[in-house]
Coordinates of C-alpha atoms in Angstrom, one line a residue:
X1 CA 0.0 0.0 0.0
X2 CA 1.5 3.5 -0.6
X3 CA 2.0 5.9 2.1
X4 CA -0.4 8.7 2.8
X5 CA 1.0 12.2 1.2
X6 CA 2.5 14.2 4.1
X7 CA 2.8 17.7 4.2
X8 CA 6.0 19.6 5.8
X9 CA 6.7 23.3 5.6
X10 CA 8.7 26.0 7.1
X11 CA 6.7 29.1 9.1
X12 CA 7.9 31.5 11.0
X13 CA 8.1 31.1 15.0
X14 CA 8.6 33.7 17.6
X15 CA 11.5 32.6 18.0
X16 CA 12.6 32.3 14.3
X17 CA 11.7 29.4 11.9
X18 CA 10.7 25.7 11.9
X19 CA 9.9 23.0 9.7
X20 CA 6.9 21.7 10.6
X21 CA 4.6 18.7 9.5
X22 CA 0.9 19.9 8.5
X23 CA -1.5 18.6 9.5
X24 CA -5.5 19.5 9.3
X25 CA -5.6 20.9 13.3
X26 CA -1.9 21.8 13.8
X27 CA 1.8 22.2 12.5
X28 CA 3.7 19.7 14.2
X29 CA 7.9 20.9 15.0
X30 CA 10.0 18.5 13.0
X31 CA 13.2 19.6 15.3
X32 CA 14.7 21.7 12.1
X33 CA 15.1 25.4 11.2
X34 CA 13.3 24.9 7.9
X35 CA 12.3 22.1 5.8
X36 CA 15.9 21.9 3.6
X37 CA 18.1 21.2 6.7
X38 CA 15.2 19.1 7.8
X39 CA 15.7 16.8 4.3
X40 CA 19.5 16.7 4.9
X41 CA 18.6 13.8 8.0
X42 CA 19.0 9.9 6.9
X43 CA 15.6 8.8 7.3
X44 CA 13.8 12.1 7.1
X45 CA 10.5 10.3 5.3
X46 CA 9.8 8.2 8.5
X47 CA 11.0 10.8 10.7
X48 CA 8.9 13.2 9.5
X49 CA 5.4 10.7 10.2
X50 CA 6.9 10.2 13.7
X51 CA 7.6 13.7 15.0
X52 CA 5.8 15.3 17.8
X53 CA 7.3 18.1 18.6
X54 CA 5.7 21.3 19.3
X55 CA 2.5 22.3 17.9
X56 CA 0.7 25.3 16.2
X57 CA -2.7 26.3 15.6
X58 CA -2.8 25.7 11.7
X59 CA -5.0 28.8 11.5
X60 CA -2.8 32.1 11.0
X61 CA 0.6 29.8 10.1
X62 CA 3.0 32.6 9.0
X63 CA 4.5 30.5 5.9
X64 CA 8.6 31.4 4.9
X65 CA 9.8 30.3 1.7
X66 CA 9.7 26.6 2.1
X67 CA 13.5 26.1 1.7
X68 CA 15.6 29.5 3.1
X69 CA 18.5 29.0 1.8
X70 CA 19.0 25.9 -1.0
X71 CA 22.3 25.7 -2.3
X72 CA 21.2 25.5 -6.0
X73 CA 17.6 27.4 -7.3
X74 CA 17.4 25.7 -11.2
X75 CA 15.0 27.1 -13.4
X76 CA 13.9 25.6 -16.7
X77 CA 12.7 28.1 -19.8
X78 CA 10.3 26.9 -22.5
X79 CA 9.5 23.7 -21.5
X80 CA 5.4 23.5 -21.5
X81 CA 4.6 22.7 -25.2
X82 CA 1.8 25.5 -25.1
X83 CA 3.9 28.3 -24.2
X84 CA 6.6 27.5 -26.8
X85 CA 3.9 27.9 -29.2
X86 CA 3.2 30.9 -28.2
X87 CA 6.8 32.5 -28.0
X88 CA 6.8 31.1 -31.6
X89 CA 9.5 28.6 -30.9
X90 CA 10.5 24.9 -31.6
X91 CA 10.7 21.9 -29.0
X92 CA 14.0 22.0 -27.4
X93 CA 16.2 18.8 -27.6
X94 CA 17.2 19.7 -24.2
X95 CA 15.9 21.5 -21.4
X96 CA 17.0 25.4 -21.2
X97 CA 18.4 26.3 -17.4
X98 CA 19.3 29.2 -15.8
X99 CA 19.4 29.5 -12.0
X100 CA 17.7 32.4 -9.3
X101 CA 19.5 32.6 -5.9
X102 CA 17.9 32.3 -2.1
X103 CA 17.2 35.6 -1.4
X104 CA 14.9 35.8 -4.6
X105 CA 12.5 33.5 -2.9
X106 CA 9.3 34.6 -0.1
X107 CA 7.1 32.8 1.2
X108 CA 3.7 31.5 -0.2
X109 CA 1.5 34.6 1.3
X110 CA 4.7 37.2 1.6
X111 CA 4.0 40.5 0.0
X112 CA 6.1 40.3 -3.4
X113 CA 8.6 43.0 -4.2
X114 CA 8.0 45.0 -7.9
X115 CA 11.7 46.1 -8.9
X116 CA 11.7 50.0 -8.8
X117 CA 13.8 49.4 -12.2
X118 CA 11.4 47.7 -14.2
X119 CA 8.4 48.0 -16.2
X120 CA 7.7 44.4 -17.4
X121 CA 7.3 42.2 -14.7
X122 CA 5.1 39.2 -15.4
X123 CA 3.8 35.8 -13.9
X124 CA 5.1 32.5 -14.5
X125 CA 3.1 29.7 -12.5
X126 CA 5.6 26.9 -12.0
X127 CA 5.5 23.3 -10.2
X128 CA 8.9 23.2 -8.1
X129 CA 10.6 19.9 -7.2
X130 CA 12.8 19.3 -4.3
X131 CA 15.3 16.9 -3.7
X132 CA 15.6 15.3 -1.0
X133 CA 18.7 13.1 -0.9
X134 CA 22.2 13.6 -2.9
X135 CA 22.3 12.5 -6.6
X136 CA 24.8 12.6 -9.3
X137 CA 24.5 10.8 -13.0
X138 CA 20.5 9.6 -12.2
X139 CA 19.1 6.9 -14.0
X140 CA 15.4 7.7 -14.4
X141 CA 14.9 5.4 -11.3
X142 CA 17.4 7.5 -9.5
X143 CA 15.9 10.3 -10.3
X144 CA 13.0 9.5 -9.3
X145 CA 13.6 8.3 -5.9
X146 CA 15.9 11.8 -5.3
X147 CA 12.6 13.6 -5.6
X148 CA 11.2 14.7 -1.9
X149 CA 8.4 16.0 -3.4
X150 CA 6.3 19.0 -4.9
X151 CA 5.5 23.1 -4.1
X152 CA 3.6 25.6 -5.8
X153 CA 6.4 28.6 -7.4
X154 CA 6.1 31.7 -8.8
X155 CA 9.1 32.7 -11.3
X156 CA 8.0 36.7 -11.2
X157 CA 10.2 38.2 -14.1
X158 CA 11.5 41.2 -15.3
X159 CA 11.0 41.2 -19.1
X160 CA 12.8 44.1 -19.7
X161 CA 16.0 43.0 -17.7
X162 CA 15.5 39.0 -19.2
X163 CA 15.4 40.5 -22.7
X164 CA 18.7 42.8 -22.4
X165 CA 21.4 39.9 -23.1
X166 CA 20.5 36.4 -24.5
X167 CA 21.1 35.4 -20.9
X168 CA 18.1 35.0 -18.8
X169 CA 19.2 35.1 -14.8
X170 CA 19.2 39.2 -14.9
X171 CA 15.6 39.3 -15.2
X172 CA 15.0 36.6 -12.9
X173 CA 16.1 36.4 -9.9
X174 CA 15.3 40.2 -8.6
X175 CA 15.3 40.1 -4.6
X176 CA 11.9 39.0 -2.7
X177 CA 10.4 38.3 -5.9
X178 CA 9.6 34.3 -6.3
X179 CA 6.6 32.6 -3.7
X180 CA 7.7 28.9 -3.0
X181 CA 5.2 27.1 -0.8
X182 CA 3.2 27.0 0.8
X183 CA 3.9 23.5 2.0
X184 CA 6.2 20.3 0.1
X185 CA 4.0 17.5 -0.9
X186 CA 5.8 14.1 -0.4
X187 CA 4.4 10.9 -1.3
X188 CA 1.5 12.8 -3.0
X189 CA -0.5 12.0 -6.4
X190 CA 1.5 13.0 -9.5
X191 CA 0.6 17.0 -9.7
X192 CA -2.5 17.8 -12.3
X193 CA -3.7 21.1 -13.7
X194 CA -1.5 24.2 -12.8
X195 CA -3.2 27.2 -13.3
X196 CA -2.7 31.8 -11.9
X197 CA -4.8 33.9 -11.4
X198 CA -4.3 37.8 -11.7
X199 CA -6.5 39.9 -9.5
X200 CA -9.3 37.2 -10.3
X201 CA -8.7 36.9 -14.1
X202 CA -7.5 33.3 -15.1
X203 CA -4.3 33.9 -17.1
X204 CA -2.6 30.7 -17.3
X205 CA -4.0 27.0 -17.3
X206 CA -2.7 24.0 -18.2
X207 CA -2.1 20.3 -17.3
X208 CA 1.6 19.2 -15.9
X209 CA 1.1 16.4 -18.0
X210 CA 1.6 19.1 -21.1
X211 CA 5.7 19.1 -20.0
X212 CA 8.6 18.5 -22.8
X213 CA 11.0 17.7 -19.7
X214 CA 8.7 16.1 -16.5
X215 CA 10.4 16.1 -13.1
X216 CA 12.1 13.1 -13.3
X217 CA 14.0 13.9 -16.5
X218 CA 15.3 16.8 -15.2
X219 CA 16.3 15.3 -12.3
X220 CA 17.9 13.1 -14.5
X221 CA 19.4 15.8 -17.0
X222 CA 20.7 18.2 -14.3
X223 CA 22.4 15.7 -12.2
X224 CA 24.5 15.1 -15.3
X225 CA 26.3 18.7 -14.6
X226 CA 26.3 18.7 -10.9
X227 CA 25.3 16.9 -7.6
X228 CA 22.3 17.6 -6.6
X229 CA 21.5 17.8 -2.7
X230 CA 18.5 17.7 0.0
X231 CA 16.8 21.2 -0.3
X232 CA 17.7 22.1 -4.1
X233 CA 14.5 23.1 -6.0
X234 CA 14.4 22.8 -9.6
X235 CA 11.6 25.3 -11.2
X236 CA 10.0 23.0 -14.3
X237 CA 8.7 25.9 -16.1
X238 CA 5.8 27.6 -17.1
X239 CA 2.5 27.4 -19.2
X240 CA 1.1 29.6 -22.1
X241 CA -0.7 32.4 -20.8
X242 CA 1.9 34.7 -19.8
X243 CA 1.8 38.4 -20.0
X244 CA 4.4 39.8 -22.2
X245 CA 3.0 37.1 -24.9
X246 CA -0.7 39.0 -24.9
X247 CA -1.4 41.5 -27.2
X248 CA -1.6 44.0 -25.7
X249 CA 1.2 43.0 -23.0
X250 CA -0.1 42.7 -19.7
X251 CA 2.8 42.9 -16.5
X252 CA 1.9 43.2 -12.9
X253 CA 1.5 46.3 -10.8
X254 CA 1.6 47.3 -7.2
X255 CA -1.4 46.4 -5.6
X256 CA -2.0 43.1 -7.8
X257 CA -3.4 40.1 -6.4
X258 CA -1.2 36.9 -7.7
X259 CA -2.7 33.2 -7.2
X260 CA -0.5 30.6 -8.1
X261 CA -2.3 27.2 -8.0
X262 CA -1.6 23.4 -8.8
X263 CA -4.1 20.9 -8.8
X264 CA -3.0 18.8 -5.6
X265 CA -0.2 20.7 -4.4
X266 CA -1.7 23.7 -2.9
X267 CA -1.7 27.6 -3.9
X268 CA 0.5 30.9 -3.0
X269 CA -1.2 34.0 -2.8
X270 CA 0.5 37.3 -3.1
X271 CA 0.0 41.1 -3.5
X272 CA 2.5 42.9 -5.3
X273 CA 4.2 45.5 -3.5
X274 CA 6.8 48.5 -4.6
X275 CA 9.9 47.0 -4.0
X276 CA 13.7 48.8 -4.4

């Protein structure tokens, strides 16, 4: 019989941060600052079922990004068939990376930060994987079992600063800019329809199923380059539906209400906010 899907996450505490277990009544203390040093323990899977550590009230959770400071963000560009088409491009052969660093990320309901410098910003609903055990050279069944589960990210981008060099990071990895969260599903049902909202209009939808490069492959792919280690998160790329593809362009503004949702995951919710 397979395991029931666990939640863990990392909130905010008055005393910092903790991972924590979810469950329907409570958030359960796993005995780790957040859920990526958490995943660095042999054994975390049956620890995590086991803990009983401090509780919270699960109403009013304050959420941090789920992972505060992974050693490797990897991002993957043009990689749902549908919004290839509509950037007017050809399947890849291989999956296009760049990479966003930890202070880009906030939590799941954090306020996200508009650069003062840009003009273009725009939504990209991703599913994020994290790893949760050390890989290198995967086979697809390696690959597979290095996968600690799923989250719900947002890869908020700059147009304007993406656009200025045929290299991508610039525009991507602006400071408090990307929700991750709110929670990491592990043993879970494969992830279905991912889908954002922007101040109630539905911009993007699409089925996970609709990926050139699914999770595992690019588990796969990336360990070829480098290890891969508890608490990296790999962003799989997003849907048609973006802005800067509609005619006219559409980007976000201060004030906007951002909902990021996947289809037995969870959802972010954010409010853009002026940022520096």
């Amino acid at each position: 019989m397979a395991p029931e899907p666990i939640k863990l996450a990392t909130i905010r505490t008055a005393g910092g941060t903790a991972a924590v277990r979810i469950e329907e009544e409570a958030a359960i203390e796993l005995g780790a600052g957040d859920v990526g040093e958490f995943l660095h323990r042999p054994g975390w899977r049956e620890d995590a079922r086991r803990a009983d550590g401090p509780r919270h009230p699960s109403n009013g959770l304050d959420y941090a990004p789920l992972v505060l400071n992974p050693e490797k963000v990897f991002c993957v560009g043009l990689n749902y068939r549908s919004h290839i088409r509509e950037m007017g491009r050809e399947l890849p052969a291989y999956p296009t990376l760049f990479a966003k660093f930890a202070r880009a990320l906030v939590g799941a309901y954090d306020p996200v930060e508009l650069p003062a410098s840009s003009k273009k910003v725009d939504w990209e609903a991703e599913l994020g994987v994290v790893i949760g055990m050390p890989v290198r050279h995967a086979t697809a069944e390696q690959a597979a079992a290095a996968i600690a589960g799923y989250t719900v990210i947002n890869d908020v981008t700059a147009r304007d600063f993406q656009y200025r060099t045929l290299q991508w990071l610039q525009g991507k990895t602006f400071e408090h800019s990307t929700p991750i969260g709110p929670w990491l599903v592990v043993d879970g049902e494969a992830p279905g329809m991912i889908s954002c909202e922007v101040d109630g209009d539905l911009v993007q939808k699409a089925d996970t199923a609709d990926l050139v490069f699914d999770a595992i492959a690019l588990v796969a792919y990336i360990s070829q380059l480098i290890t891969l280690v508890p608490g990296d998160v790999i962003a799989t790329g997003t849907p048609g539906g973006v802005g800067d593809a509609r005619k006219p362009p559409r980007y976000l503004t201060p004030g906007a209400r951002l909902v990021t949702r996947i289809e037995g995951i969870g959802e972010a919710r954010n409010i853009m906010v002026e940022g520096g």
